[in-house]
Coordinates of C-alpha atoms in Angstrom, one line a residue:
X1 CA 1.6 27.5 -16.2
X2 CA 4.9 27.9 -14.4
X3 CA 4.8 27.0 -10.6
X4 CA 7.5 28.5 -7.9
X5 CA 7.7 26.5 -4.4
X6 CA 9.1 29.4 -2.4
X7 CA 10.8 29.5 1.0
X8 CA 10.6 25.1 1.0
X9 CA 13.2 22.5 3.3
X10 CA 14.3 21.0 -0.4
X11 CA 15.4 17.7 0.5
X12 CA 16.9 16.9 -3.6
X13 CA 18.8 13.3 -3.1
X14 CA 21.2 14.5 -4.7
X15 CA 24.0 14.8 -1.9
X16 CA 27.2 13.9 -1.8
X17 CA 28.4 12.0 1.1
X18 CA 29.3 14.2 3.5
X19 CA 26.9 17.1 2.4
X20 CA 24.2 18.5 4.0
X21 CA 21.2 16.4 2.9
X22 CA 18.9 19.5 2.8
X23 CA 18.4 23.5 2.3
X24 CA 16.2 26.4 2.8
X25 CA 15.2 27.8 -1.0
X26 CA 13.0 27.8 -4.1
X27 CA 11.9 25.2 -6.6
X28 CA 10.6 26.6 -9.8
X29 CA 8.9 24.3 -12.7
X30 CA 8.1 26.0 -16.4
X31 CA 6.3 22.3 -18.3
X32 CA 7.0 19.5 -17.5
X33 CA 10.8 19.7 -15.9
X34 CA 12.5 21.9 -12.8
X35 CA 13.9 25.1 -14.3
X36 CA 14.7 26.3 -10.8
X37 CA 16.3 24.8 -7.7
X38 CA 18.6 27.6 -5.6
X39 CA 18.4 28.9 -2.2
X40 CA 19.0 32.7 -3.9
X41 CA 16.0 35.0 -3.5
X42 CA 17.2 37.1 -5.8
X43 CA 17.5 34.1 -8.5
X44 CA 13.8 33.3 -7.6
X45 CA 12.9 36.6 -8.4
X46 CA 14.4 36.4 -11.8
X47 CA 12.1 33.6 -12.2
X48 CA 9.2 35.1 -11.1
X49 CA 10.3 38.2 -13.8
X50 CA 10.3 35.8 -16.2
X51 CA 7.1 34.0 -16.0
X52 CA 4.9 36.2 -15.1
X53 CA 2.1 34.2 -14.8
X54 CA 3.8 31.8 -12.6
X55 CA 1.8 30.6 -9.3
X56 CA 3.5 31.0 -6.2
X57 CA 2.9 27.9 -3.6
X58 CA 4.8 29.0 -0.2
X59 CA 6.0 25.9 1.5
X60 CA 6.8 27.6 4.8
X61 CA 6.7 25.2 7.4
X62 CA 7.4 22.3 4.8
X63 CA 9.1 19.7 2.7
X64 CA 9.6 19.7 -0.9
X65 CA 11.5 16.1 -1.9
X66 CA 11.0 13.7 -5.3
X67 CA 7.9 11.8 -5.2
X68 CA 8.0 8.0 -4.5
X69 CA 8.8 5.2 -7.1
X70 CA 6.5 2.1 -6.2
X71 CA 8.9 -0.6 -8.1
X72 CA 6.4 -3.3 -7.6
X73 CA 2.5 -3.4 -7.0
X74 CA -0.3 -5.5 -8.4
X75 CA -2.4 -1.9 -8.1
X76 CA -5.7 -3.4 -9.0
X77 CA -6.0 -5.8 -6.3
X78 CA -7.1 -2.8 -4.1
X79 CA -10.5 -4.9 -4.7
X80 CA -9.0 -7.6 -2.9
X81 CA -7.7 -5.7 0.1
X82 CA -8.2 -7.7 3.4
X83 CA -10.2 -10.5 1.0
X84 CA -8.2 -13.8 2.4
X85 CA -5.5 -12.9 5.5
X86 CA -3.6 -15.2 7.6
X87 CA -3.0 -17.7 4.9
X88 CA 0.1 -19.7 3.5
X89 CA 1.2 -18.1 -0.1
X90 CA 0.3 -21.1 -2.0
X91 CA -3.2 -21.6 0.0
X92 CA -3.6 -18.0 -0.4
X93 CA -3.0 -18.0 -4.4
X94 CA -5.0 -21.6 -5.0
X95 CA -8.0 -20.7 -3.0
X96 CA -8.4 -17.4 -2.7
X97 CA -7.0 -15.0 -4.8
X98 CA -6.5 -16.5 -8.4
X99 CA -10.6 -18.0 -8.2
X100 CA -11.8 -14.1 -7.2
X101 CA -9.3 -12.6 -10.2
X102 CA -11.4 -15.2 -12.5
X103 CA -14.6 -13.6 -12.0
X104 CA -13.4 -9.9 -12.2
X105 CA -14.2 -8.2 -15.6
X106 CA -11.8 -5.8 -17.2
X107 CA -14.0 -3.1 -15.9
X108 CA -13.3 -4.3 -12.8
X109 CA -9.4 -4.3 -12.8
X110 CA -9.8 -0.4 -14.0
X111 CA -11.9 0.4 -11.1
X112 CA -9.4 -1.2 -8.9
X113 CA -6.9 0.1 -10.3
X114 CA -8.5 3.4 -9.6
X115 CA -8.4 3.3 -6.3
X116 CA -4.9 2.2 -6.0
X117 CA -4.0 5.1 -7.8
X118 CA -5.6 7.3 -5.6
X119 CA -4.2 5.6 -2.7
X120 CA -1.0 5.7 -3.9
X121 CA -1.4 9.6 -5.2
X122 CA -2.3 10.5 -1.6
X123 CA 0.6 8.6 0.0
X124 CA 3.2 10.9 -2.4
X125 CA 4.0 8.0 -4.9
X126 CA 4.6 9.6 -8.4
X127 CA 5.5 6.6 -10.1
X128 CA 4.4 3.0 -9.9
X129 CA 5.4 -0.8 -11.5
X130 CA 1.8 -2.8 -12.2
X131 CA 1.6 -6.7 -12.6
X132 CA -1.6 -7.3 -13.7
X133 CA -4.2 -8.4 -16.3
X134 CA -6.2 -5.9 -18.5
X135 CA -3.4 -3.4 -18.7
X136 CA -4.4 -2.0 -21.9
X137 CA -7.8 -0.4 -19.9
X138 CA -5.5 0.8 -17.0
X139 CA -3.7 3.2 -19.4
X140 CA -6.5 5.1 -19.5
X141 CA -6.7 5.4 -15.6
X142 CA -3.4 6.2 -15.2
X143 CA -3.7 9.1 -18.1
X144 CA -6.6 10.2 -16.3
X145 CA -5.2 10.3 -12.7
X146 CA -1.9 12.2 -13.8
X147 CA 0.4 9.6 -12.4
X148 CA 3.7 8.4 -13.6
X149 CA 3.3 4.0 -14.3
X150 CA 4.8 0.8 -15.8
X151 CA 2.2 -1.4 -16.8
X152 CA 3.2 -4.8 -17.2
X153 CA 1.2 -7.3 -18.7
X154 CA 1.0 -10.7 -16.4
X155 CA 0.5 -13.7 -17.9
X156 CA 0.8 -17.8 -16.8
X157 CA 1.3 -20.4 -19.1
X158 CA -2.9 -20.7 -18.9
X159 CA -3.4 -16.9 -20.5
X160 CA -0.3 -16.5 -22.5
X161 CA -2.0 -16.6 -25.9
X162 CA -4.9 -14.2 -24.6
X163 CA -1.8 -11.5 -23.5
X164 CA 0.9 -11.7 -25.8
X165 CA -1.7 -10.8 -28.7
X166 CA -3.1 -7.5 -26.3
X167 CA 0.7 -6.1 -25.6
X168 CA 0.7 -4.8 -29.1
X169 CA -2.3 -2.6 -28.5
X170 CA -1.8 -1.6 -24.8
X171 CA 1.8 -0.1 -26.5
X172 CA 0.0 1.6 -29.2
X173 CA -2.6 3.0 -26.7
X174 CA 0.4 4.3 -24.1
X175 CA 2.2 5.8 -27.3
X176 CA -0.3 9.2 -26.7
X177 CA 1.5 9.5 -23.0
X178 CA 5.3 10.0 -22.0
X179 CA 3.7 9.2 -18.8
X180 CA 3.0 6.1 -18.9
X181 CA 5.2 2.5 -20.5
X182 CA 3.8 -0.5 -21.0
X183 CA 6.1 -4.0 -20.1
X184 CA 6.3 -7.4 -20.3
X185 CA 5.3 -9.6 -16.7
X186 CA 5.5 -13.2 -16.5
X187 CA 4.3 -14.2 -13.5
X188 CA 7.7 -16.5 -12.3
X189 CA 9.7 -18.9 -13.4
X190 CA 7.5 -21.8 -11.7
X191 CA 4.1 -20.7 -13.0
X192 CA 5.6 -20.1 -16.6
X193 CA 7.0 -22.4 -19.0
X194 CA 11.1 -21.6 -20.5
X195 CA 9.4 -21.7 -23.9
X196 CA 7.0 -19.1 -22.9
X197 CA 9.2 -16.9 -21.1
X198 CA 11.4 -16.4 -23.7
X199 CA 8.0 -15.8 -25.8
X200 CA 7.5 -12.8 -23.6
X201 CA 11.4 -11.9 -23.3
X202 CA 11.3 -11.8 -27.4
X203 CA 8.2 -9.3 -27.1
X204 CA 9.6 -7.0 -25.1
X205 CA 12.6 -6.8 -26.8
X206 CA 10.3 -6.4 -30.5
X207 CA 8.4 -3.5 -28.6
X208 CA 11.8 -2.1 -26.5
X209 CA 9.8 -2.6 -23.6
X210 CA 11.0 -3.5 -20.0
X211 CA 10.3 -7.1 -18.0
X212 CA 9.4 -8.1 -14.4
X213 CA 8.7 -11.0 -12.6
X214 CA 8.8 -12.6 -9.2
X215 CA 12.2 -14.2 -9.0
X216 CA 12.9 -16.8 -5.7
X217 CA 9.9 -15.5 -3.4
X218 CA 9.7 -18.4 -1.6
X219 CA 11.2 -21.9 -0.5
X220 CA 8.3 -23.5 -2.3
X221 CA 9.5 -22.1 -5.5
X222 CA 13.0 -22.4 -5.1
X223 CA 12.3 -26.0 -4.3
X224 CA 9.8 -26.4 -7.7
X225 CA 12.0 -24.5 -9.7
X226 CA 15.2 -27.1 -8.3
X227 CA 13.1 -29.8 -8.9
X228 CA 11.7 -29.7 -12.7
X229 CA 15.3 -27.7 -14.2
X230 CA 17.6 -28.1 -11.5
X231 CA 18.8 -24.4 -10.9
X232 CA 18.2 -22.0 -8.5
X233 CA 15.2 -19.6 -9.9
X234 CA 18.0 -16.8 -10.7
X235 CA 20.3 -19.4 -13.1
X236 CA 17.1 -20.9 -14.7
X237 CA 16.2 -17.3 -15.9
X238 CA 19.5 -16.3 -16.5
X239 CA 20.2 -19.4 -18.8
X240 CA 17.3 -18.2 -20.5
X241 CA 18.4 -15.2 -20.9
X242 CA 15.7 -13.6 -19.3
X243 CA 18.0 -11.0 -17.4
X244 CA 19.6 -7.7 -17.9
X245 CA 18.9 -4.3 -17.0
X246 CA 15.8 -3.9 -18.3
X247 CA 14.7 -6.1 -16.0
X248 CA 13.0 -6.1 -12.4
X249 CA 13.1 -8.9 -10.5
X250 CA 10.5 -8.5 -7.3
X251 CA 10.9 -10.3 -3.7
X252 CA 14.8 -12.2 -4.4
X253 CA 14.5 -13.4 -1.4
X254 CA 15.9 -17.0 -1.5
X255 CA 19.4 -16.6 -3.4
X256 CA 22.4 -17.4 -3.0
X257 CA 25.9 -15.8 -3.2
X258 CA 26.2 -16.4 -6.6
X259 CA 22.6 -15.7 -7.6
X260 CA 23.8 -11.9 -5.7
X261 CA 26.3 -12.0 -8.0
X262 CA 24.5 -12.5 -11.5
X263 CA 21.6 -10.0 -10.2
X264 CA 24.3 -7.7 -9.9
X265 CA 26.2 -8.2 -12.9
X266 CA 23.3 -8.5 -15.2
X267 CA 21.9 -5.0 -13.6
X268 CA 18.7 -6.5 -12.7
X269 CA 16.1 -3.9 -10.9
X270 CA 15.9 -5.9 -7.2
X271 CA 12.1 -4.6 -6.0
X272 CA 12.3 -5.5 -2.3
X273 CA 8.6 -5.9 -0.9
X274 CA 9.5 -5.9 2.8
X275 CA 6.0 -5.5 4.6
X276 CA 4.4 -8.5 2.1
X277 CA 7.0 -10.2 3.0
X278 CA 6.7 -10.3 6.6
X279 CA 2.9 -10.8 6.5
X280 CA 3.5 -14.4 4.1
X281 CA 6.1 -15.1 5.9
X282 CA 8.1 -15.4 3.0
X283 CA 11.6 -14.4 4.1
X284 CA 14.1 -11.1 4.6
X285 CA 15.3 -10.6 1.3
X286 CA 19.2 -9.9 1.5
X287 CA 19.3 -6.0 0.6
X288 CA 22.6 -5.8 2.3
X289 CA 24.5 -8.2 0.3
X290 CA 22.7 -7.3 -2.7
X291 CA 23.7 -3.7 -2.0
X292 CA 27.0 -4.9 -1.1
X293 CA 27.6 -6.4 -4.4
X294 CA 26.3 -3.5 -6.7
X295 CA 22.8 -4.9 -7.3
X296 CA 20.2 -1.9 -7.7
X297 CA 17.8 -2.6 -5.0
X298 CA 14.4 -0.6 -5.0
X299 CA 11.2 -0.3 -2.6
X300 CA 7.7 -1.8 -3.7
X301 CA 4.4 -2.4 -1.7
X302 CA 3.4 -5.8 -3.5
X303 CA -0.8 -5.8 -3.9
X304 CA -3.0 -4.9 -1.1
X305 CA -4.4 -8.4 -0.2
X306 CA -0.6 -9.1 1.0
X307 CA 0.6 -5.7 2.6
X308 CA -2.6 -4.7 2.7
X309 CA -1.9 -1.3 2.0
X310 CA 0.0 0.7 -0.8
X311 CA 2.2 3.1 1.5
X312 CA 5.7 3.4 0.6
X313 CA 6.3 5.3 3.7
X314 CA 5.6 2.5 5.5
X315 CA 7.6 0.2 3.3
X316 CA 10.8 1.9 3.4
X317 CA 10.7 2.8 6.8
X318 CA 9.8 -1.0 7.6
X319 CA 13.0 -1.9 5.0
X320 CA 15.6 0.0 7.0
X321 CA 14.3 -1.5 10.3
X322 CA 14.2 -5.2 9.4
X323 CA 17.8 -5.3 7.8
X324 CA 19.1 -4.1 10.8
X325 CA 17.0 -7.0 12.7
X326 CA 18.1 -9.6 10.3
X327 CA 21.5 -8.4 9.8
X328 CA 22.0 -8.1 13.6
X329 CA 24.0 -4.6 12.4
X330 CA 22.0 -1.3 13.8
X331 CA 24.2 0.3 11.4
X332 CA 22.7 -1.7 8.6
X333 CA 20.5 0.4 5.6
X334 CA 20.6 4.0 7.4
X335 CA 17.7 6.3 7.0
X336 CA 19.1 8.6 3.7
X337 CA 20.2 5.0 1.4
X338 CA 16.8 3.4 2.5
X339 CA 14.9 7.0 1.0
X340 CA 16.8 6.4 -2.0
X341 CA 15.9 2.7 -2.9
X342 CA 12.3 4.7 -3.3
X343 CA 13.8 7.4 -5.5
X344 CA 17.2 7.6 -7.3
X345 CA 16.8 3.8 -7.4
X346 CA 13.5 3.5 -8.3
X347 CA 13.6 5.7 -11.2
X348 CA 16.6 3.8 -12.3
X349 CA 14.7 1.0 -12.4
X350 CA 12.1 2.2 -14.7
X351 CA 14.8 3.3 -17.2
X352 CA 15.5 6.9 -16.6
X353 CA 18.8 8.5 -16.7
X354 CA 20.1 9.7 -13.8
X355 CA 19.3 12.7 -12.5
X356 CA 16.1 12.7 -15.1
X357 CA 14.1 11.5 -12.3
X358 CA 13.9 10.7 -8.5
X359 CA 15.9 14.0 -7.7
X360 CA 15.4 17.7 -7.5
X361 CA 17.4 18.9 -9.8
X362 CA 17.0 21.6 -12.4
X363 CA 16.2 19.7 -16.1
X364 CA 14.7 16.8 -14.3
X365 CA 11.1 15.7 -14.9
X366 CA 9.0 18.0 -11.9
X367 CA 7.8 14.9 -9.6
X368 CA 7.3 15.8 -6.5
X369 CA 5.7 16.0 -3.3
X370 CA 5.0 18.8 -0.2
X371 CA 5.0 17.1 3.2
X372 CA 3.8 19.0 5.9
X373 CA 6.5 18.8 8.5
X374 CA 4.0 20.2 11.2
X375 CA 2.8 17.4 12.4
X376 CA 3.5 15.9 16.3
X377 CA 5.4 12.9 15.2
X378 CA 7.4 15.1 12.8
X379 CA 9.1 17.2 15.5
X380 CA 11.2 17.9 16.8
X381 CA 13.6 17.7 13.9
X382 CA 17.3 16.6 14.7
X383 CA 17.4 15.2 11.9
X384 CA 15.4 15.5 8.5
X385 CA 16.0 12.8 7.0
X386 CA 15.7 10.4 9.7
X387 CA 12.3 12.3 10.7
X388 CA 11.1 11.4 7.1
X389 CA 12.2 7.8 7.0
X390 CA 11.4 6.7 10.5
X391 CA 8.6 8.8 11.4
X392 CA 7.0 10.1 8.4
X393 CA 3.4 8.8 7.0
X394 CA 1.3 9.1 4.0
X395 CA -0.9 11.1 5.6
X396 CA 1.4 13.8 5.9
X397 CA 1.9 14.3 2.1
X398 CA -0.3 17.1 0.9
X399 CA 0.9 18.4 -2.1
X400 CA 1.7 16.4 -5.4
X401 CA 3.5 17.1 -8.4
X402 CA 3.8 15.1 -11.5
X403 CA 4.9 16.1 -14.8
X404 CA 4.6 19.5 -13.9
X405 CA 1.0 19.1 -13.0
X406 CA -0.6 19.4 -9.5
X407 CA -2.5 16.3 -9.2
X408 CA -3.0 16.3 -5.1
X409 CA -3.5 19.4 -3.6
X410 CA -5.0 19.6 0.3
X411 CA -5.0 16.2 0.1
X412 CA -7.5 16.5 -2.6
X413 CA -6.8 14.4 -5.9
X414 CA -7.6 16.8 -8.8
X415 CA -10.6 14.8 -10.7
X416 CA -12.1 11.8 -8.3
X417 CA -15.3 12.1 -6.4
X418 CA -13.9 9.7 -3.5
X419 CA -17.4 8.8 -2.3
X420 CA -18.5 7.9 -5.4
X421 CA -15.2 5.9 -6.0
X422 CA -16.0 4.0 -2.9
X423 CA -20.0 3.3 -3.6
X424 CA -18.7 1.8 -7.2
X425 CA -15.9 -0.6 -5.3
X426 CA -18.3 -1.9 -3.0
X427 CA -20.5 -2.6 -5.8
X428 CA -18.1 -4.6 -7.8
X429 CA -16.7 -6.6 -4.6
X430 CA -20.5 -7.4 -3.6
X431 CA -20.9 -8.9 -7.0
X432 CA -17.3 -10.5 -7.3
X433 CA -17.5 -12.3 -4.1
X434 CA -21.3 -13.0 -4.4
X435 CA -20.6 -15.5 -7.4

């Protein structure tokens, strides 16, 4: 069924510099693309005339934009959220978090996966980067729940041979959905061997499929990294040929000018996790001089037991505010670039040609979202895009779009029974945690 988003503030990211950033018009979607994106009633009604069918969603009152790309989550660790706070990264991992991922089943990872789907769903993200185990059962979820994913397959040097055997499957099983890709994750250059990450860079090439991992996240692994091949984290990967556009490289925090540099020639995917950051106390990662140097820099949440949450409102308004702290410049990542590390940039990183995604723009995939501009903290509005950036919340996200579906509508996600959802993840995390 066709769909026309009448009388909508269209904020498209796809502005010049210079040019008004929004408009008063009509957005109208026939399958899975935007046939329709003018501020001409009459042109809307040649739309309605041609499908007549089509359902009419008037957006008086509010914002239609591209949905958010989530360039780097561990989705399934919603069963972790709040599990082990306050804790150094290498404590955390040891102690906490790698013992309860033992015990968890693959049934398990799909329920949490669930949830983080519907979180994210809610909070207007269309598209989302996983790092996980049992990503061959979260294609399903993610066929289910209607959102857009990259489902990357983690592995260490202790699980290698159980993953690289289950990445042929989890392609053939994502083969059925445009939606959804399947990719290549070891973990990082100090918890994986060079033999072995070449054994996963050769299987993503085999299957054409993308890779991610966390590159220079913190001093400890810059200094392991230094110690056992004497290069920074970037040149170690590099020498093994690890980057190139295809890949995305989460946190790059700790690098240097020339590790800036090779990101940036290589056209490595930067996912900067700004709020997960802060809480480890990881670092800033240097989005200005990355940005500077052509690097593509995008916006992830990181897992919930390190944000805790999976709100890329949050996260990009938190991005724009903490390069201009660390960067001393108030000037530094203004509102309308830090929206589009979460969607021009974003869908660049997952391999979409621009203007196929990330934009509203007629022949583009139809991801997007209805924010309710009515809201106190939303008004009054000076500026749109500033309102959206600096004040704007999850919450305020009511209608979603993906694929030319409706998959949130009253901030009701089309298919889940939300108490039910919550009574199973209790459930699981009372057993988990009771072992």
């Amino acid at each position: 069924m066709a769909i026309l988003f009448s009388n909508a503030t269209i904020l498209p990211m796809t502005a010049d510099e210079g040019s008004p950033k929004t408009f008063t018009g009509f957005v109208g979607v026939a399958g899975s693309r935007i046939a329709l994106v003018t501020e001409s009633a009459s042109e809307a009604d040649a739309f309605r005339a041609a499908h007549p069918d089509a359902r009419i969603i008037d957006c008086t009152g509010r914002l239609l934009m591209p949905g958010l790309v989530n360039t780097h989550c561990h989705a399934a660790m919603t069963l972790q959220r709040s599990y082990a706070d306050d804790i150094a990264l290498m404590e955390w991992l040891h102690d906490y978090i790698w013992p309860f991922e033992a015990r968890q089943t693959a049934d398990d990872v799909a329920l949490g996966m669930t949830l983080g789907v519907v979180e994210m769903l809610l909070g207007g993200v269309t598209s989302f980067v996983d790092m996980y185990y049992h990503e061959n059962r979260c294609v399903e979820v993610a066929e289910r729940l209607g959102i857009r994913a990259m489902l990357g397959c983690n592995y260490f040097d202790s699980n290698v041979e159980e993953v690289l055997p289950e990445v042929g499957q989890a392609v053939e099983l994502a083969a059925c959905c445009d939606r959804v890709r399947i990719a290549l994750a070891p973990h990082s250059p100090y918890t994986v061997s060079p033999e072995n990450l070449r054994r996963g860079k050769e299987t993503a090439e085999r299957y054409g499929l993308h890779l991610m991992t966390h590159i220079a996240e913190t001093q400890d692994e810059v200094r392991i990294v230094r110690e056992k091949y004497g290069m920074t984290p970037v040149e170690h990967l590099d020498a093994l040929g690890m980057l190139d556009a295809r890949t995305i490289g989460a946190h790059c925090i700790h690098l240097t000018d020339s590790d800036i540099a090779t990101l940036a020639a290589r056209g490595v995917a930067v996912s900067h996790n700004p709020q997960s950051n802060m809480k480890i106390s990881s670092g800033v990662a240097p989005v200005e001089r990355l940005r500077a140097a052509g690097a593509l820099v995008t916006i992830g949440t990181d897992g919930t037991c390190s944000n805790n949450d999976l709100d890329m409102f949050e996260e990009v308004r938190t991005a724009a505010f903490l390069q201009k702290s660390a960067t001393g410049d108030p000037v530094a990542l203004p509102a309308y670039e830090a929206l589009k590390l979460a969607t021009v940039n974003g869908a660049r990183a997952l391999g979409y040609a621009e203007g196929e995604l990330g934009v509203v723009r007629e022949g583009a995939l139809a991801d997007l979202i209805v924010v309710d501009l009515q809201k106190p903290h939303l008004q009054p509005v000076h500026d749109l895009v500033s309102n959206i950036v600096y004040c704007g919340k999850a919450s305020d996200v009511d209608t979603v779009m993906v694929d030319g579906r409706i998959v949130v509508e009253n901030r009701r996600v089309a298919g889940v029974d939300l108490p039910a959802l919550y009574a199973a993840v209790a459930a699981a995390v009372k057993r988990i945690t009771a072992k």
